[in-house]
Amino acid sequence: MATLTAVQPAPPHADVKARIAEAVDAARGEILELSHRIHANPEPAFEEVQAASWIAAILRERGFTVEHPAGSLATAIRATMRGGRPGPGPRIGILAEFDALPGLGHGCGHNTMAASGVGAAIALAAVVDELPGEIVFLGTPAEERGSGKKTMIDDGLFDGIDAALLFHPCDRSHVESHPLASEDVDVVFHGLQAHAAADPWKGRNALDAMILLFSSVGLWRQQLRTDARVHGIIQEGGTAANIIPDRTRAWFMLRSADQAYYEEMKARFRELVDAAALATGTTVDISFSGGAMTMKQNGTLEARWVANAAAYGIADQGPDPNSGSTDMGNVSWVCPTIHPELAIAPEGTPGHSILFRDAAATPAADATTLLAATLVAQTAYELFADPELVAAAWRDFHGADGADGAKRAAGA
Ligand SMILES: [Zn+2]
């Protein structure tokens, strides 16, 4: 297996990891300014026009080749930079989210994810001469609604990625989480208008159908597994008390910790919807958004993150007992993935709240954002430097599937 090309030995990890930390520190003004600017200008899913253009501009300036828009989503970004070391190497995905919650702003702190992802890309670019392979930054819109990463996967933007890394802010620090499979469901009942006092018998009441559906869902919860969730809001409930409503609309979400059970829930929910329409003589349109999936764990990547975080005095607090959902789960079924969380707020601060929103632009959040950029870049660097680590992550990826299946079959 002799090779004619003399390949220089890779520099020691510690030296390059220190340079990564220095590069994040040197760019701290730019990273935090981006975090604060996105925080002050919240844009909901699919509408992150400003955030995406600011991110794309910074990466372009830093020497990345930037596709924006990327694929079919107007606010998606794919930015690449080839490593300076000769020979084959991995493609490591550095991800960033930047969407906000309607009516709340950055109550999930995605501004810190955008800034830390950009910071990690800047830091890796600073040591690009030490890297084989390719840095692939993926700006992923619409995490809070509609699963932007699912669309980006379908668009081929994750093809050839060897590992994907994405930090998320939290009230605790932990690398392992078990997000629920989840989907947005749009339900529209169609009835027939009539005067609510003069001739109500001529109408078909689309609001009655909606109320029946909510009642059915409420009763259904008694029979659901404890790790399942179903919740919704009525977006259109009629227009006037003296008109029999001919149209109502709701936005539901279905969730489960188990992908197979989730599919059963979806089928049952359809039956509840059809039953409400049948009982009220209305018709119904139901549409599913295409969902977020559960997370396939990757012990190899998790162990590297935990070790790198420990070097900065961060002790892992263990898996989050209260997971929501994330389309990072979808990525985890495409390539080895980690979605580590670091505290930006005191433990107990609720997510998706004004408290968490306000916490996402404090000095504590800023410090965590910079640390996240450093840890993501350092963990990525280890993958660039060590082909065996990438191979181990893929062995985990293929092995974990069977293990998960066995656990599911055992009803664990
Ligand atoms: Zn989030």
Coordinates of C-alpha atoms and ligand atoms in Angstrom, one line a residue:
M1 CA 0.0 0.0 0.0
A2 CA 2.9 2.3 -0.7
T3 CA 2.0 5.7 -2.0
L4 CA 4.2 7.9 -4.2
T5 CA 2.9 11.2 -2.8
A6 CA 4.6 12.3 0.4
V7 CA 1.7 13.2 2.8
Q8 CA 2.8 15.5 5.6
P9 CA 1.7 14.2 9.1
A10 CA -1.4 16.0 10.4
P11 CA -0.5 18.6 13.0
P12 CA -1.3 17.7 16.6
H13 CA -4.9 18.2 17.5
A14 CA -4.3 20.4 20.5
D15 CA -2.5 23.0 18.4
V16 CA -5.2 23.3 15.8
K17 CA -8.0 23.2 18.4
A18 CA -6.3 26.1 20.2
R19 CA -6.1 28.0 16.8
I20 CA -9.9 27.3 16.3
A21 CA -10.6 28.9 19.7
E22 CA -8.5 31.9 18.9
A23 CA -10.3 32.3 15.5
V24 CA -13.7 32.4 17.2
D25 CA -12.3 34.9 19.7
A26 CA -10.9 37.1 16.9
A27 CA -14.3 37.1 15.2
R28 CA -16.4 37.5 18.4
G29 CA -17.6 41.0 17.5
E30 CA -19.0 39.8 14.1
I31 CA -20.5 36.6 15.6
L32 CA -22.3 38.3 18.4
E33 CA -23.4 41.2 16.3
L34 CA -25.1 38.7 13.9
S35 CA -26.7 37.0 16.9
H36 CA -28.1 40.2 18.2
R37 CA -29.2 41.5 14.8
I38 CA -31.2 38.3 14.1
H39 CA -32.7 38.4 17.6
A40 CA -33.8 42.0 17.1
N41 CA -35.4 41.2 13.7
P42 CA -37.3 37.9 14.2
E43 CA -38.6 36.2 11.0
P44 CA -40.8 33.1 11.1
A45 CA -40.3 29.9 9.2
F46 CA -39.8 30.3 5.4
E47 CA -39.7 34.1 5.8
E48 CA -36.1 34.4 7.1
V49 CA -35.1 36.6 4.3
Q50 CA -32.9 39.0 6.2
A51 CA -31.2 36.5 8.4
A52 CA -30.4 34.3 5.5
S53 CA -28.9 37.1 3.4
W54 CA -26.8 38.4 6.4
I55 CA -25.4 34.9 6.9
A56 CA -24.7 34.4 3.2
A57 CA -22.9 37.8 3.0
I58 CA -20.6 37.0 6.0
L59 CA -19.7 33.6 4.6
R60 CA -19.0 35.0 1.1
E61 CA -16.7 37.6 2.7
R62 CA -14.9 34.8 4.5
G63 CA -14.1 33.0 1.3
F64 CA -16.8 30.4 1.1
T65 CA -18.5 29.5 -2.2
V66 CA -22.1 30.4 -1.3
E67 CA -25.3 29.1 -2.9
H68 CA -28.3 31.2 -1.7
P69 CA -31.0 30.3 -2.3
A70 CA -30.0 26.6 -2.2
G71 CA -32.4 24.0 -3.5
S72 CA -36.1 24.8 -3.5
L73 CA -36.2 27.0 -0.4
A74 CA -35.7 30.7 -0.9
T75 CA -34.0 31.1 2.5
A76 CA -31.8 28.0 2.5
I77 CA -28.0 28.4 2.2
R78 CA -25.2 26.0 1.2
A79 CA -21.7 27.3 1.5
T80 CA -18.6 25.3 0.9
M81 CA -14.8 25.6 1.2
R82 CA -12.4 22.9 0.1
G83 CA -9.7 21.8 2.6
G84 CA -6.1 22.7 1.8
R85 CA -4.6 19.3 2.6
P86 CA -4.2 17.0 -0.3
G87 CA -5.9 13.6 -0.5
P88 CA -9.4 12.4 0.2
G89 CA -11.2 13.7 3.3
P90 CA -14.7 13.9 4.7
R91 CA -17.4 16.4 4.0
I92 CA -18.5 17.8 7.4
G93 CA -21.8 19.6 7.7
I94 CA -21.9 22.7 10.0
L95 CA -25.6 23.6 10.4
A96 CA -27.4 26.7 11.4
E97 CA -31.1 27.6 12.1
F98 CA -32.4 31.1 12.2
D99 CA -36.3 31.1 12.2
A100 CA -38.3 32.7 15.0
L101 CA -41.7 31.9 16.5
P102 CA -44.8 33.8 15.3
G103 CA -45.9 36.4 17.8
L104 CA -43.0 35.6 20.2
G105 CA -39.7 36.3 18.4
H106 CA -36.6 34.2 19.1
G107 CA -38.3 32.2 22.0
C108 CA -36.2 29.2 20.9
G109 CA -33.0 31.2 20.6
H110 CA -32.2 30.2 17.0
N111 CA -30.3 33.5 16.7
T112 CA -27.6 31.8 18.8
M113 CA -27.6 28.8 16.5
A114 CA -27.2 31.0 13.4
A115 CA -24.3 32.9 15.0
S116 CA -22.5 29.9 16.4
G117 CA -22.8 28.0 13.1
V118 CA -21.3 30.9 11.3
G119 CA -18.7 31.2 14.0
A120 CA -17.7 27.5 13.6
A121 CA -17.5 28.0 9.8
I122 CA -15.2 31.1 10.3
A123 CA -13.0 29.1 12.7
L124 CA -12.7 26.1 10.4
A125 CA -11.9 28.5 7.5
A126 CA -9.1 29.9 9.6
V127 CA -7.4 26.4 9.8
V128 CA -8.5 25.3 6.3
D129 CA -4.9 24.5 5.3
E130 CA -4.9 21.8 7.9
L131 CA -8.0 20.1 6.6
P132 CA -8.6 17.5 3.9
G133 CA -12.1 17.2 2.5
E134 CA -14.7 20.0 2.5
I135 CA -16.4 22.3 5.0
V136 CA -20.1 22.4 4.1
F137 CA -22.1 25.0 5.9
L138 CA -25.9 24.4 5.7
G139 CA -28.2 27.3 6.6
T140 CA -31.5 25.4 7.4
P141 CA -34.7 27.5 7.5
A142 CA -38.1 26.6 8.9
E143 CA -37.4 24.4 11.9
E144 CA -40.4 25.6 13.9
R145 CA -42.9 24.8 11.2
G146 CA -42.7 22.6 8.1
S147 CA -39.3 20.9 8.5
G148 CA -37.0 22.8 6.2
K149 CA -34.3 20.2 6.6
K150 CA -36.6 17.6 5.2
T151 CA -37.0 19.6 2.1
M152 CA -33.2 20.2 1.9
I153 CA -32.6 16.5 2.2
D154 CA -35.1 15.9 -0.6
D155 CA -33.3 18.6 -2.6
G156 CA -30.1 16.6 -2.3
L157 CA -28.3 19.2 -0.2
F158 CA -27.2 16.6 2.3
D159 CA -25.8 14.2 -0.3
G160 CA -22.3 13.1 0.5
I161 CA -22.2 14.6 4.0
D162 CA -20.2 12.5 6.4
A163 CA -21.4 14.1 9.6
A164 CA -23.7 16.9 10.6
L165 CA -23.3 19.1 13.7
L166 CA -25.8 21.6 15.1
F167 CA -25.8 23.3 18.5
H168 CA -29.1 24.2 20.2
P169 CA -29.5 26.6 23.2
C170 CA -31.2 25.2 26.3
D171 CA -31.5 25.7 30.1
R172 CA -29.2 22.6 30.6
S173 CA -26.1 21.3 28.9
H174 CA -26.4 17.9 27.3
V175 CA -25.5 16.2 24.1
E176 CA -28.2 13.5 24.0
S177 CA -31.8 14.2 23.4
H178 CA -34.8 12.2 22.2
P179 CA -37.0 14.5 20.1
L180 CA -40.4 13.3 19.2
A181 CA -41.6 12.5 15.6
S182 CA -43.9 15.4 14.8
E183 CA -46.0 16.8 12.0
D184 CA -48.2 19.8 11.4
V185 CA -51.7 19.0 10.3
D186 CA -54.1 21.4 8.6
V187 CA -57.8 20.6 9.0
V188 CA -60.5 22.5 7.2
F189 CA -64.2 21.7 7.6
H190 CA -66.7 22.9 4.9
G191 CA -70.3 23.3 5.8
L192 CA -73.2 25.4 4.6
Q193 CA -74.1 28.9 5.8
A194 CA -77.6 29.7 7.1
H195 CA -79.3 32.2 9.4
A196 CA -78.5 31.0 12.9
A197 CA -82.0 32.0 14.2
A198 CA -84.3 32.2 11.2
D199 CA -83.5 28.9 9.5
P200 CA -80.6 27.0 11.2
W201 CA -82.0 23.7 9.9
K202 CA -80.8 24.7 6.4
G203 CA -77.2 24.9 7.5
R204 CA -74.4 22.4 8.1
N205 CA -72.2 23.6 10.9
A206 CA -68.5 23.5 10.3
L207 CA -67.8 24.8 13.8
D208 CA -69.7 21.8 15.3
A209 CA -67.4 19.6 13.3
M210 CA -64.4 21.3 14.8
I211 CA -65.7 21.2 18.4
L212 CA -66.4 17.5 17.9
L213 CA -62.9 16.9 16.7
F214 CA -61.4 18.7 19.7
S215 CA -63.7 16.7 22.0
S216 CA -62.6 13.4 20.3
V217 CA -58.9 14.4 20.6
G218 CA -59.4 15.2 24.3
L219 CA -60.9 11.7 24.9
W220 CA -58.3 10.0 22.7
R221 CA -55.6 11.4 24.9
Q222 CA -56.7 9.0 27.7
Q223 CA -55.7 6.1 25.4
L224 CA -52.5 7.5 24.1
R225 CA -49.1 6.4 25.2
T226 CA -47.4 8.8 27.7
D227 CA -44.7 9.7 25.1
A228 CA -47.3 10.8 22.6
R229 CA -48.7 14.3 22.1
V230 CA -51.5 15.9 20.2
H231 CA -52.3 19.6 20.4
G232 CA -54.0 22.2 18.2
I233 CA -55.5 25.6 17.9
I234 CA -58.6 26.8 16.0
Q235 CA -57.5 29.4 13.4
E236 CA -60.9 30.0 11.8
G237 CA -64.0 29.4 13.9
G238 CA -66.7 31.3 11.9
T239 CA -67.3 34.9 11.2
A240 CA -70.4 35.9 13.2
A241 CA -72.6 34.4 15.9
N242 CA -75.7 34.8 13.7
I243 CA -74.3 32.8 10.8
I244 CA -74.0 29.0 10.8
P245 CA -70.2 28.7 10.0
D246 CA -69.6 27.2 6.6
R247 CA -65.8 27.0 7.1
T248 CA -63.5 26.3 10.1
R249 CA -59.8 25.6 10.2
A250 CA -57.4 24.2 12.8
W251 CA -53.7 23.6 13.0
F252 CA -52.8 20.4 14.9
M253 CA -49.6 18.8 15.8
L254 CA -49.1 15.1 16.3
R255 CA -46.0 13.8 18.1
S256 CA -44.6 10.5 19.3
A257 CA -41.2 9.3 20.6
D258 CA -41.7 6.2 18.4
Q259 CA -41.8 6.5 14.7
A260 CA -43.9 3.4 14.2
Y261 CA -46.5 4.4 16.9
Y262 CA -46.5 7.9 15.2
E263 CA -47.8 6.3 12.0
E264 CA -50.6 4.6 14.0
M265 CA -51.6 7.9 15.6
K266 CA -51.7 9.6 12.2
A267 CA -54.2 6.9 10.9
R268 CA -56.3 7.3 14.1
F269 CA -56.4 11.1 13.8
R270 CA -57.7 10.8 10.3
E271 CA -60.5 8.6 11.6
L272 CA -61.4 11.2 14.2
V273 CA -61.5 13.9 11.6
D274 CA -63.7 11.8 9.2
A275 CA -66.0 11.0 12.1
A276 CA -66.5 14.7 13.0
A277 CA -67.4 15.4 9.4
L278 CA -69.7 12.5 9.1
A279 CA -71.5 13.4 12.3
T280 CA -72.1 17.0 11.2
G281 CA -72.8 16.5 7.5
T282 CA -69.8 18.5 6.6
T283 CA -66.8 17.7 4.3
V284 CA -63.2 18.0 5.3
D285 CA -59.8 18.7 3.8
I286 CA -56.8 17.4 5.8
S287 CA -53.2 17.9 4.9
F288 CA -50.0 16.7 6.6
S289 CA -46.9 18.8 6.3
G290 CA -44.4 16.0 6.1
G291 CA -42.8 15.6 9.5
A292 CA -39.9 15.7 11.7
M293 CA -38.5 12.3 12.7
T294 CA -37.1 10.8 15.9
M295 CA -33.4 11.1 16.5
K296 CA -30.9 8.4 15.7
Q297 CA -28.2 8.7 18.4
N298 CA -24.5 8.6 17.5
G299 CA -22.4 7.6 20.5
T300 CA -19.1 8.2 18.7
L301 CA -19.9 11.9 17.9
E302 CA -21.5 12.4 21.3
A303 CA -18.4 11.2 23.1
R304 CA -16.2 13.6 21.2
W305 CA -18.5 16.5 22.0
V306 CA -18.6 15.6 25.7
A307 CA -14.8 15.4 25.8
N308 CA -14.4 18.7 24.0
A309 CA -17.0 20.4 26.2
A310 CA -15.3 19.0 29.4
A311 CA -12.1 20.8 28.4
Y312 CA -14.1 24.0 29.0
G313 CA -15.5 22.8 32.3
I314 CA -18.9 21.8 30.9
A315 CA -20.2 18.6 32.5
D316 CA -22.9 16.8 30.5
Q317 CA -26.2 16.8 32.5
G318 CA -27.6 13.7 30.7
P319 CA -30.5 13.4 28.2
D320 CA -33.2 15.9 28.2
P321 CA -36.3 14.4 29.8
N322 CA -38.7 16.9 28.0
S323 CA -37.9 16.8 24.3
G324 CA -39.9 18.7 21.7
S325 CA -39.3 17.9 18.1
T326 CA -36.8 18.9 15.5
D327 CA -36.1 18.2 11.9
M328 CA -32.5 17.5 12.9
G329 CA -34.0 14.1 13.6
N330 CA -34.5 13.7 9.8
V331 CA -30.8 14.5 9.3
S332 CA -29.9 11.9 11.8
W333 CA -31.3 9.2 9.5
V334 CA -29.2 10.5 6.6
C335 CA -25.7 10.7 8.2
P336 CA -24.1 10.6 11.6
T337 CA -25.5 13.6 13.5
I338 CA -25.3 15.4 16.8
H339 CA -27.6 18.0 18.2
P340 CA -25.9 19.1 21.4
E341 CA -27.4 21.6 23.7
L342 CA -25.7 24.1 26.0
A343 CA -27.3 26.3 28.7
I344 CA -27.9 29.9 27.9
A345 CA -30.5 30.4 30.7
P346 CA -31.0 29.3 34.3
E347 CA -32.3 25.7 34.7
G348 CA -36.1 25.6 34.6
T349 CA -36.5 28.5 32.1
P350 CA -39.3 27.2 29.8
G351 CA -38.6 27.0 26.1
H352 CA -40.8 28.9 23.6
S353 CA -41.4 31.6 26.2
I354 CA -40.7 35.3 26.6
L355 CA -38.2 34.4 29.4
F356 CA -36.2 32.2 27.0
R357 CA -36.5 34.8 24.2
D358 CA -35.0 37.5 26.5
A359 CA -32.3 35.1 27.7
A360 CA -31.2 34.5 24.1
A361 CA -29.4 37.9 23.8
T362 CA -27.8 38.2 27.3
P363 CA -24.1 38.2 28.0
A364 CA -24.5 34.6 29.2
A365 CA -26.1 33.6 25.9
D366 CA -23.3 35.4 24.0
A367 CA -20.6 33.5 26.0
T368 CA -22.4 30.2 25.2
T369 CA -22.7 31.1 21.5
L370 CA -19.0 31.6 21.2
L371 CA -18.3 28.4 23.1
A372 CA -20.7 26.5 20.9
A373 CA -18.9 27.8 17.8
T374 CA -15.6 26.6 19.3
L375 CA -16.9 23.2 20.2
V376 CA -18.6 22.6 16.9
A377 CA -15.5 23.6 15.0
Q378 CA -13.2 21.5 17.3
T379 CA -15.4 18.4 17.0
A380 CA -15.6 18.9 13.2
Y381 CA -11.8 19.3 13.1
E382 CA -11.3 15.9 14.9
L383 CA -13.4 14.3 12.1
F384 CA -11.4 16.0 9.4
A385 CA -8.1 14.9 11.1
D386 CA -9.0 11.3 11.8
P387 CA -10.6 9.1 9.1
E388 CA -11.0 6.3 11.7
L389 CA -13.3 8.6 13.8
V390 CA -15.5 9.2 10.7
A391 CA -15.6 5.4 10.1
A392 CA -16.6 4.8 13.7
A393 CA -19.4 7.3 13.4
W394 CA -20.7 5.5 10.4
R395 CA -20.5 2.1 12.1
D396 CA -22.6 3.6 14.9
F397 CA -25.0 5.0 12.3
H398 CA -25.5 1.6 10.7
G399 CA -25.5 -0.3 14.0
A400 CA -27.8 2.0 15.9
D401 CA -30.7 1.3 13.4
G402 CA -30.8 -2.4 14.4
A403 CA -30.5 -1.5 18.1
D404 CA -33.4 1.0 17.9
G405 CA -35.5 -1.6 16.0
A406 CA -34.8 -4.2 18.7
K407 CA -35.8 -1.7 21.4
R408 CA -39.0 -0.8 19.7
A409 CA -39.9 -4.5 19.2
A410 CA -39.3 -5.0 22.9
G411 CA -41.7 -2.2 23.6
A412 CA -38.9 -0.2 25.5
Ligands
ZN1 ZN -35.4 25.4 18.5

